Short mmCIF file of C-alpha atoms in Angstrom, two decimals:
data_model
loop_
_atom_site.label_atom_id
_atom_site.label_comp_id
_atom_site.label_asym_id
_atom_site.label_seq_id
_atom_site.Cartn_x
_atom_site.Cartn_y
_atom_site.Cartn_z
CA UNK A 1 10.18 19.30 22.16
CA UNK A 2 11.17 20.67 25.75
CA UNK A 3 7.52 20.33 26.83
CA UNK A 4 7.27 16.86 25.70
CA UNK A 5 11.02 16.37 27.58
CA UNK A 6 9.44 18.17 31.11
CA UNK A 7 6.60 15.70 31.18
CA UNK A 8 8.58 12.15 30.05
CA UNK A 9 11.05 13.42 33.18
CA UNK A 10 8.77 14.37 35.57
CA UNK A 11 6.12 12.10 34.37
CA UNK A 12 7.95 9.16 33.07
CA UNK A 13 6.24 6.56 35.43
CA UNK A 14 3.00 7.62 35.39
CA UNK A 15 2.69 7.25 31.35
CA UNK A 16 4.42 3.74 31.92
CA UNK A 17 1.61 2.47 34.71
CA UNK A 18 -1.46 4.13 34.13
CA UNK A 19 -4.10 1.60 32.08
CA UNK A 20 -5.03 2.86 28.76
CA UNK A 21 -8.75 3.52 28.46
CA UNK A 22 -11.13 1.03 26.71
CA UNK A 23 -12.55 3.54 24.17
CA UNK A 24 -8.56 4.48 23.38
CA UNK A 25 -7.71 0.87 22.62
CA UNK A 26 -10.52 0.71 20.24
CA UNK A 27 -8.79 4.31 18.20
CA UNK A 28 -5.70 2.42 18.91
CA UNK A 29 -6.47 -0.53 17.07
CA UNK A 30 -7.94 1.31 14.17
CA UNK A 31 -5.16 3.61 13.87
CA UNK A 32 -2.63 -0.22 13.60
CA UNK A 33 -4.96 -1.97 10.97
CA UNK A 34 -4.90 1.70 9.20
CA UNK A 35 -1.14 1.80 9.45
CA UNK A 36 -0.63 -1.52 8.79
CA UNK A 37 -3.19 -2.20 6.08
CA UNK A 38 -0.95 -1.57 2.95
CA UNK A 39 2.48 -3.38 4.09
CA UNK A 40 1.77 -6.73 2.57
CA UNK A 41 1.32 -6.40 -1.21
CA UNK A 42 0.10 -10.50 -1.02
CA UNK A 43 1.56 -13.76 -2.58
CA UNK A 44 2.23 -12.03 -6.28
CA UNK A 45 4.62 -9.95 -4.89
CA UNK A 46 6.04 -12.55 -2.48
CA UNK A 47 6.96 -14.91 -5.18
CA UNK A 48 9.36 -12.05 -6.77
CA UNK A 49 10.92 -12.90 -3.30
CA UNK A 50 11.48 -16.05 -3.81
CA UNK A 51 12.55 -15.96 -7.37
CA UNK A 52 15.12 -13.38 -6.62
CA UNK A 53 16.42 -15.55 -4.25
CA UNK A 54 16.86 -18.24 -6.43
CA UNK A 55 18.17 -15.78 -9.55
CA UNK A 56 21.04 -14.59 -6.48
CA UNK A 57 21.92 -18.50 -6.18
CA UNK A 58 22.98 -18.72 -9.62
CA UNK A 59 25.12 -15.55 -9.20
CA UNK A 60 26.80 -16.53 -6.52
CA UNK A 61 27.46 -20.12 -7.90
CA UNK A 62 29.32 -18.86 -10.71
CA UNK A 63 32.24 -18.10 -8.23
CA UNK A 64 31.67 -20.01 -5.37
CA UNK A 65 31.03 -23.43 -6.32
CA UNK A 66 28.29 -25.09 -4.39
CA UNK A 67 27.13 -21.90 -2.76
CA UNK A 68 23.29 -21.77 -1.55
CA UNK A 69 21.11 -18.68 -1.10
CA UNK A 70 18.95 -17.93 1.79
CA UNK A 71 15.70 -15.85 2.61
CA UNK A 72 16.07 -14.18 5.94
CA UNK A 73 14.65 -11.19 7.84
CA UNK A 74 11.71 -9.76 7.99
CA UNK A 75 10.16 -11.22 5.35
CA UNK A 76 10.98 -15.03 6.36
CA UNK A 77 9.71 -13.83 9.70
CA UNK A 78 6.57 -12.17 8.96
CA UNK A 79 5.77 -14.50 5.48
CA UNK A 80 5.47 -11.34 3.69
CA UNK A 81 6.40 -7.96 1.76
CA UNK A 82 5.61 -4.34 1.87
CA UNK A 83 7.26 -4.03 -1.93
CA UNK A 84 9.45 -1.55 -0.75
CA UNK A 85 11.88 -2.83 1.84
CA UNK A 86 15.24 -4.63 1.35
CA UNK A 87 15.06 -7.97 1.07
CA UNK A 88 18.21 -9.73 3.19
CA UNK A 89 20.35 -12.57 1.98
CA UNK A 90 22.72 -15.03 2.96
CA UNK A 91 25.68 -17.12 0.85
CA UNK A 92 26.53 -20.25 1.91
CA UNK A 93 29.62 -22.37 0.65
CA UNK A 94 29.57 -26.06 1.27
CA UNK A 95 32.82 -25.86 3.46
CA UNK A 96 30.93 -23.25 5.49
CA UNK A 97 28.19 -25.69 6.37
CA UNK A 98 30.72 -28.54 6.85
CA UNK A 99 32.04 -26.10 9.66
CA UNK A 100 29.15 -25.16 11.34
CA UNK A 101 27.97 -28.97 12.08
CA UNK A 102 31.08 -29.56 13.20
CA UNK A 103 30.28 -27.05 15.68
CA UNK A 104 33.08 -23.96 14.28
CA UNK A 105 31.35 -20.86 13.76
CA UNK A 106 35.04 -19.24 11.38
CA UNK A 107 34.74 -17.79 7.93
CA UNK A 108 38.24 -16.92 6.93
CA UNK A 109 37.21 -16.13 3.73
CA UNK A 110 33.92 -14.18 4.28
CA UNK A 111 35.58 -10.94 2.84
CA UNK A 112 36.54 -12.60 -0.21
CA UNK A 113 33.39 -14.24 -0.23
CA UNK A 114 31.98 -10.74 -0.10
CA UNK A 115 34.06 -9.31 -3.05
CA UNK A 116 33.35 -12.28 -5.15
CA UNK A 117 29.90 -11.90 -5.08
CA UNK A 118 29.71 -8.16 -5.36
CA UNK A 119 31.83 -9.04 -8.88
CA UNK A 120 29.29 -11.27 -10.26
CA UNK A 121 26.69 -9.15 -9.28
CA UNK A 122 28.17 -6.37 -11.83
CA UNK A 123 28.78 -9.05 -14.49
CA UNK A 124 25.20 -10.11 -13.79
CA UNK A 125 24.23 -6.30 -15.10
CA UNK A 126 24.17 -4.25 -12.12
CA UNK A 127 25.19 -0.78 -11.68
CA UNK A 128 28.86 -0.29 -10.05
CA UNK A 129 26.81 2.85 -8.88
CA UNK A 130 24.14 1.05 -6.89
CA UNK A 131 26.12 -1.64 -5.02
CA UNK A 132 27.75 -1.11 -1.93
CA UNK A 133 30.73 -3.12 -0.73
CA UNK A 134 30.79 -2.91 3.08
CA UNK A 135 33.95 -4.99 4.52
CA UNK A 136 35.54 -3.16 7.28
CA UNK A 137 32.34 -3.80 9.69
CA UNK A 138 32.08 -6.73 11.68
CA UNK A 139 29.09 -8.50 9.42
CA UNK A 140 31.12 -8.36 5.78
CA UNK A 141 28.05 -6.90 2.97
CA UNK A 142 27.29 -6.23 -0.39
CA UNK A 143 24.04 -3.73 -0.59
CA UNK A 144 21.89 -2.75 -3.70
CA UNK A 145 20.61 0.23 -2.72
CA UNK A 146 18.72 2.62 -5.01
CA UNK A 147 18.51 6.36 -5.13
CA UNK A 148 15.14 6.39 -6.38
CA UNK A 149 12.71 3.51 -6.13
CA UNK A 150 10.34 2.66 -9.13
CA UNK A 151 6.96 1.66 -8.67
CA UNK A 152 6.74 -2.17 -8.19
CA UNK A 153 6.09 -3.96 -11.34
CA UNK A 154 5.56 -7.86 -11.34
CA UNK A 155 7.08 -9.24 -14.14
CA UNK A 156 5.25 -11.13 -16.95
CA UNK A 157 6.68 -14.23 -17.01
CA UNK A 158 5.11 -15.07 -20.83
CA UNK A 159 7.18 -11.83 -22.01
CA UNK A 160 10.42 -13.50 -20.74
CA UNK A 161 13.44 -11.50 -20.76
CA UNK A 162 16.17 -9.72 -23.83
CA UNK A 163 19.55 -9.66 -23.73
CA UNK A 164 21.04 -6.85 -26.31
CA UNK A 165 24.60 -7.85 -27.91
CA UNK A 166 26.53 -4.97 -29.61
CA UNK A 167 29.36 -5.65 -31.63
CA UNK A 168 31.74 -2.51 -31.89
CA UNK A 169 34.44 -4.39 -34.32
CA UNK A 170 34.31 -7.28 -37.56
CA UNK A 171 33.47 -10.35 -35.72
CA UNK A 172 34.48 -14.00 -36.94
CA UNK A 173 32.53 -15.33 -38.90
CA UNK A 174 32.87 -19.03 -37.64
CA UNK A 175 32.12 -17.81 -33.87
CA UNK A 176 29.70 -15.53 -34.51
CA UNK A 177 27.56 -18.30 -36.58
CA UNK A 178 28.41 -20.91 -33.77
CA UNK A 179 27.10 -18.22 -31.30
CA UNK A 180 23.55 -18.08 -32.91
CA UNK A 181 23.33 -21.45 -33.84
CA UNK A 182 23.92 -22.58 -30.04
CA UNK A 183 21.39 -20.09 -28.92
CA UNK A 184 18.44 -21.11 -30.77
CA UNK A 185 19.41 -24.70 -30.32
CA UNK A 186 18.86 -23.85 -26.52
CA UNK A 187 15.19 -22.48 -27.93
CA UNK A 188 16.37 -19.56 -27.20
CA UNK A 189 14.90 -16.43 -29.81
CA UNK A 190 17.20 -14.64 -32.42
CA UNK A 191 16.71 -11.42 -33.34
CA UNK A 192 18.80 -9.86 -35.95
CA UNK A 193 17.98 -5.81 -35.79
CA UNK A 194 21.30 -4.83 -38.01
CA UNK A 195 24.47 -5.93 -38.86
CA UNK A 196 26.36 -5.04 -35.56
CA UNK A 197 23.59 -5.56 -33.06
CA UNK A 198 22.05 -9.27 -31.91
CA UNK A 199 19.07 -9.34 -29.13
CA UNK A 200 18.73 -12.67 -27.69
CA UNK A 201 15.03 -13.25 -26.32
CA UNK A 202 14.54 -15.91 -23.29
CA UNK A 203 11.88 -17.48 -21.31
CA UNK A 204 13.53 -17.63 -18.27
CA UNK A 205 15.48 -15.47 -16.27
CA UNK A 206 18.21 -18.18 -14.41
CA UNK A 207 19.53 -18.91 -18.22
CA UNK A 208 19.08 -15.04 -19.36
CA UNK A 209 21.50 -14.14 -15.89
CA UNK A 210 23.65 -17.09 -17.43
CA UNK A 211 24.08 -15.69 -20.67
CA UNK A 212 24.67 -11.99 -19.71
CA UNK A 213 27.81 -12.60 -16.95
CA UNK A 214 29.57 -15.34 -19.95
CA UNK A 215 31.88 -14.76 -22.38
CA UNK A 216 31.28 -15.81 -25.71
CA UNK A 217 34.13 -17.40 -27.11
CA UNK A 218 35.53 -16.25 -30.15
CA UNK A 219 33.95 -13.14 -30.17
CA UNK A 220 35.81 -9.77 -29.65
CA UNK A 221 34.32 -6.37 -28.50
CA UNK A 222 30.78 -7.01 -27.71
CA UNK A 223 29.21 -5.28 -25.36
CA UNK A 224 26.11 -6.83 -23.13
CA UNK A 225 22.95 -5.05 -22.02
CA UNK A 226 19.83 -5.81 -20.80
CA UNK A 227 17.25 -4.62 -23.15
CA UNK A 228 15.91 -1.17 -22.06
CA UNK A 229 12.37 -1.65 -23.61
CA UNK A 230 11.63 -5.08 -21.98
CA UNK A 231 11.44 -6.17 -18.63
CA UNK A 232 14.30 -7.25 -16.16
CA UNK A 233 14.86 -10.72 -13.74
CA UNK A 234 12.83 -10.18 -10.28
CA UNK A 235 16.20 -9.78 -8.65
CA UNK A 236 16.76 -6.16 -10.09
CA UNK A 237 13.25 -5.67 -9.11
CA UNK A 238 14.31 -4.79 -4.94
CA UNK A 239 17.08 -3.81 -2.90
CA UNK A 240 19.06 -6.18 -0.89
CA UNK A 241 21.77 -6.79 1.29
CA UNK A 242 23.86 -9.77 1.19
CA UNK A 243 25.89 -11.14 3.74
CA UNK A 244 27.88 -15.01 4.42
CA UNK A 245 26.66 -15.74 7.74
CA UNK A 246 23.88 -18.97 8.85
CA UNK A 247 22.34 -17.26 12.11
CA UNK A 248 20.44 -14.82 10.75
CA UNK A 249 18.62 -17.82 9.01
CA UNK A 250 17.84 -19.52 12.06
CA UNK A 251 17.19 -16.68 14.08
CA UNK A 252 14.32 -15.64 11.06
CA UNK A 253 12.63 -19.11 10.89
CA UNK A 254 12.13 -19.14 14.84
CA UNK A 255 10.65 -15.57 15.27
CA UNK A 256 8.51 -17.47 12.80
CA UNK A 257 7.58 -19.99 14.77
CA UNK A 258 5.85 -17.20 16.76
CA UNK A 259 4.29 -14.69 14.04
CA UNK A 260 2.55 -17.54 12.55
CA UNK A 261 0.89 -18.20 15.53
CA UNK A 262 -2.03 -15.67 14.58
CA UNK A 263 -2.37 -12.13 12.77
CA UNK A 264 -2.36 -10.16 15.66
CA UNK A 265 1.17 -11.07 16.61
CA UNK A 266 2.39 -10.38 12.71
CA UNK A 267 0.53 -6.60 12.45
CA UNK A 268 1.81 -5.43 15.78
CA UNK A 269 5.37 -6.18 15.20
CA UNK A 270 4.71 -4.69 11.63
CA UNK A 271 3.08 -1.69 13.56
CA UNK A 272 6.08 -1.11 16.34
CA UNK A 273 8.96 -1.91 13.98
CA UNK A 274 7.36 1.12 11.51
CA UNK A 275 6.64 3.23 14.44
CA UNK A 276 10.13 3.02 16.23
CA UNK A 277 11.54 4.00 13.02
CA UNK A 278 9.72 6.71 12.48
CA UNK A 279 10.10 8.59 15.70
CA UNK A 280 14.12 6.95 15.76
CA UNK A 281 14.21 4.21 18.23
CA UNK A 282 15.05 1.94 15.90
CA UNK A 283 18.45 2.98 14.92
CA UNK A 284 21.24 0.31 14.92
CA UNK A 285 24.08 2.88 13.40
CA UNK A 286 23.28 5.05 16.49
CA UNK A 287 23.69 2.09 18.89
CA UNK A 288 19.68 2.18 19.37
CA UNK A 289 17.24 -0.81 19.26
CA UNK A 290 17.26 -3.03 15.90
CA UNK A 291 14.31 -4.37 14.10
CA UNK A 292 14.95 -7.72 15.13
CA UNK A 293 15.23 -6.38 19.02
CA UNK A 294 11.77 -4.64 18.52
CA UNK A 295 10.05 -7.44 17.48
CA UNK A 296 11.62 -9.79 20.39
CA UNK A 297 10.16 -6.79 22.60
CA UNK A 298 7.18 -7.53 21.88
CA UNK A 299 7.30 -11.48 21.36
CA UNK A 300 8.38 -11.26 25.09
CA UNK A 301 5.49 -9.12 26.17
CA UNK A 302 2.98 -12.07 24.24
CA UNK A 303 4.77 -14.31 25.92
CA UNK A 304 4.34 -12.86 29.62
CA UNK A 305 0.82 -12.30 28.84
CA UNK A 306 0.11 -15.81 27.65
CA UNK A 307 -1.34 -14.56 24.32
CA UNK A 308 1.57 -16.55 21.82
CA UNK A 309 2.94 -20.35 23.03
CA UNK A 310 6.14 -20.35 24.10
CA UNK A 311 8.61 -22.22 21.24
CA UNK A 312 11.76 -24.29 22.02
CA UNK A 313 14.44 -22.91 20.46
CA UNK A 314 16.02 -26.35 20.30
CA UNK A 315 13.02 -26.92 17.72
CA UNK A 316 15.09 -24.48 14.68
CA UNK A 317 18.28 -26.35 13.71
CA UNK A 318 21.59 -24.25 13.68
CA UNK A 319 22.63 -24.86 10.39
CA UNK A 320 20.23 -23.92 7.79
CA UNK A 321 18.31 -26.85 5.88
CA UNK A 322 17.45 -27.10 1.87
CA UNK A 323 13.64 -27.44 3.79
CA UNK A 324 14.09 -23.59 4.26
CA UNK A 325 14.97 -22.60 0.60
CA UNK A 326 11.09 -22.21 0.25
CA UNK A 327 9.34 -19.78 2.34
CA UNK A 328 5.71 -20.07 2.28
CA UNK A 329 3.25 -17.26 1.86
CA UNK A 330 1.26 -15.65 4.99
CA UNK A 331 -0.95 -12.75 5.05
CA UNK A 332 -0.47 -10.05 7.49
CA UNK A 333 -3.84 -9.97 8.21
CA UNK A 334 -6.08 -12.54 8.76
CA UNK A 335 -5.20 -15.86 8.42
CA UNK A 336 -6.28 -16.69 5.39
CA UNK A 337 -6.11 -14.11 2.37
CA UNK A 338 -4.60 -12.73 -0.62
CA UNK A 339 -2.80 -9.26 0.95
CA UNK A 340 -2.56 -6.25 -0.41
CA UNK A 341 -5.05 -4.87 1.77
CA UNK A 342 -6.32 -1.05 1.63
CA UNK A 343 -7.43 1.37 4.22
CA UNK A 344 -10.58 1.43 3.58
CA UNK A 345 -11.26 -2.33 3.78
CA UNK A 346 -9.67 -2.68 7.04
CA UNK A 347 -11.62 0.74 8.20
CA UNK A 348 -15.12 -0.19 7.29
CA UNK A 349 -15.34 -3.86 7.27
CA UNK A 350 -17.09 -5.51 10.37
CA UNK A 351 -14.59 -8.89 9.92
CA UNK A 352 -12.10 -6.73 11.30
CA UNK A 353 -13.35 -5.42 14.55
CA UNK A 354 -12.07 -8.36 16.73
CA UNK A 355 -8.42 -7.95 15.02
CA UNK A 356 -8.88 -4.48 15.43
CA UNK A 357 -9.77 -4.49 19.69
CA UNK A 358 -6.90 -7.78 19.75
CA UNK A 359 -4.34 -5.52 18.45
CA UNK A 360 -5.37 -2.16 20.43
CA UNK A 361 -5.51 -3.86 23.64
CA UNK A 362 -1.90 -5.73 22.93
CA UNK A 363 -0.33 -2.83 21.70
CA UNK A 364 -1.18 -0.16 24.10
CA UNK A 365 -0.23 -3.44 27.00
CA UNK A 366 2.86 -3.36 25.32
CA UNK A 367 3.85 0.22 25.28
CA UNK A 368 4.89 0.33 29.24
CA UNK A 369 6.97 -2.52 28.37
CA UNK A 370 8.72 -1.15 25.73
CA UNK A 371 9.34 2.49 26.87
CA UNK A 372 10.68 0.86 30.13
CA UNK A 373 13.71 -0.15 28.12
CA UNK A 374 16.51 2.31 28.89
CA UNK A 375 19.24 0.75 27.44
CA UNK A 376 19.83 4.39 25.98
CA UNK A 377 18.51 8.15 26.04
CA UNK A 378 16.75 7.23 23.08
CA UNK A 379 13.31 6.84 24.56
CA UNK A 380 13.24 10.09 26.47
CA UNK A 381 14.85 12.05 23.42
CA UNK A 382 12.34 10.61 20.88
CA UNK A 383 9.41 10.19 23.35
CA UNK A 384 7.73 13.42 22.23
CA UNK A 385 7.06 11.97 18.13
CA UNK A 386 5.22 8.19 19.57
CA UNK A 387 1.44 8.07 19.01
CA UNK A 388 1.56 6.11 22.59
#
């Protein structure tokens, strides 16, 4: 550590100026594809994405009328997911919009808004344990946030979905008949197991959500759980944060505009925003860079080196759009593709050696760039860890 300090002091400049050598770039570039290679697990995996999303906008209808989910972040950015990060989302009330194209930007009610949603997130079937109310911060959130991650597992969606009803009492008779006979007049499957138990079996996993945060009516003392030998909704499939504010939205489908241009731009920004974490330049809670301020980093350096056209951000509309609901699918290599790439593939294929000297030459061109930002001791402190 204090060697690595002496030479970023004395030698600070230098490291910033001096050209990278052609033979390094190539490493370089082998060492992002390598690093970058498994962080898109392809269009499978991206449609749990999506159908999370639209599983969290019947959640959040059921108490706030009208309200629409939104994709945002990375993955709206970058058209794609590593399986493992948390997946950002914004609520929307009709009033809210009707503000913003007015032009006012005020959410009295965000808080509530917040509260609400973290409520019929539990009724939905999620832990009180693993949700996180944050309100007291200046963006109002509700996180899911694991303490240990499973392994991804795309659901089946022939298997559908089971809903477990326990009745700890005599139930009426008249209800509890009305109950069943609804159900399977809805086509959805009845299963009887013993006298105080009911699972209901359904092929969708909007109307399974439905059924598990409703009362039944009539019925006394039932308890509600998701089967624990059958599969769950996508949405308990990632973490997530939540949040009642449009920009983010906007801000997601313009960086877009740019990481669509061509893979290069979408694996370095995949490459830096991994690598600043790791070595703890990226670190909004310590008032250090952001993901989104990495990734403008280096959409600025394209830009200056005329390798990504420039966008007009006239060109994204302020208020976000039904059009933007649906976030289609890009690979993260390549620009055509399925994902879920390996090391190996990217290491000994030939198809990748002009991706592979693209994103070497950009990324060590970038580095001055970057470490010239001094906004805070972070660069100097963490220097020492960087592979650049």
């Amino acid at each position: 550590m204090d060697w690595c300090d002496r030479v970023l002091s004395v030698r600070a400049l230098k490291l910033r100026t001096t050209p990278v050598p052609p033979e390094h770039c190539s490493a370089l570039g082998l060492f992002v594809l390598e690093s970058v290679s498994e962080l898109d697990k392809g269009p499978a995996a991206f449609g749990l994405i999506q159908r999370a999303s639209e599983q969290l906008n019947g959640v959040a209808e059921s108490v706030l009328r009208g309200a629409t989910v939104f994709l945002f972040g990375s993955c709206v950015a970058s058209g794609s997911w590593d399986g493992v990060s948390d997946a950002d989302f914004t609520v929307l009330e009709p009033s809210l919009v009707s503000r913003l194209e007015a032009g006012g930007w005020e959410h009295p009610d965000e808080r509530r808004d917040i509260l609400r949603i973290a409520a019929a997130l539990r009724n939905s079937g999620f832990l009180r344990s693993e949700l996180e109310v944050v309100i007291k911060t200046r963006v109002p959130v509700v996180k899911r946030a694991r303490k240990v991650q499973a392994p991804l597992l795309l659901p089946d969606a022939q298997k559908g979905y089971k809903l477990d009803y326990v009745f700890l009492g005599p139930q009426d008779d008249r209800a509890y008949n009305n109950f069943v006979r609804e159900a399977k007049r809805r086509n959805i499957q009845v299963e009887k197991t013993d006298t105080n138990k009911l699972t209901l079996h359904f092929h969708a996993a909007p109307q399974a959500l439905r059924y598990y945060r409703t009362r039944v009516r009539g019925l006394e003392n039932v308890v509600k759980a998701w089967n624990p030998d059958h599969q769950l909704p996508d949405i308990f499939a990632l973490d997530f944060d939540i949040s009642c504010r449009p920009l983010g939205v906007r801000n997601s489908w313009y960086m877009r505009e740019y990481l669509s241009q061509h893979s290069v731009v979408r694996a370095g920004v995949a490459f830096l925003k991994r690598w600043s974490k790791q070595c703890g330049i990226n670190n909004a809670q310590k008032g250090y860079l952001t993901s989104y301020a990495v990734m403008i980093l280096w959409v600025y350096y394209l830009l200056q080196r005329g390798l990504v056209r420039h966008v007009d951000p006239a060109c994204i509309p302020l208020v976000p759009s039904n059009a933007q609901l649906q976030v289609p699918y890009i690979p993260l290599l390549g620009d055509e593709g399925a994902g879920d790439g390996s090391i190996g593939s990217v290491s000994n294929s030939p198809a990748w050696a002009e991706l592979q000297a693209n994103l070497g030459a950009c990324v060590a061109g970038s580095s001055p760039s970057i470490r010239s930002f001094r906004g805070t001791s972070a660069w100097s402190r963490y220097g020492c860890r960087t592979a650049m």
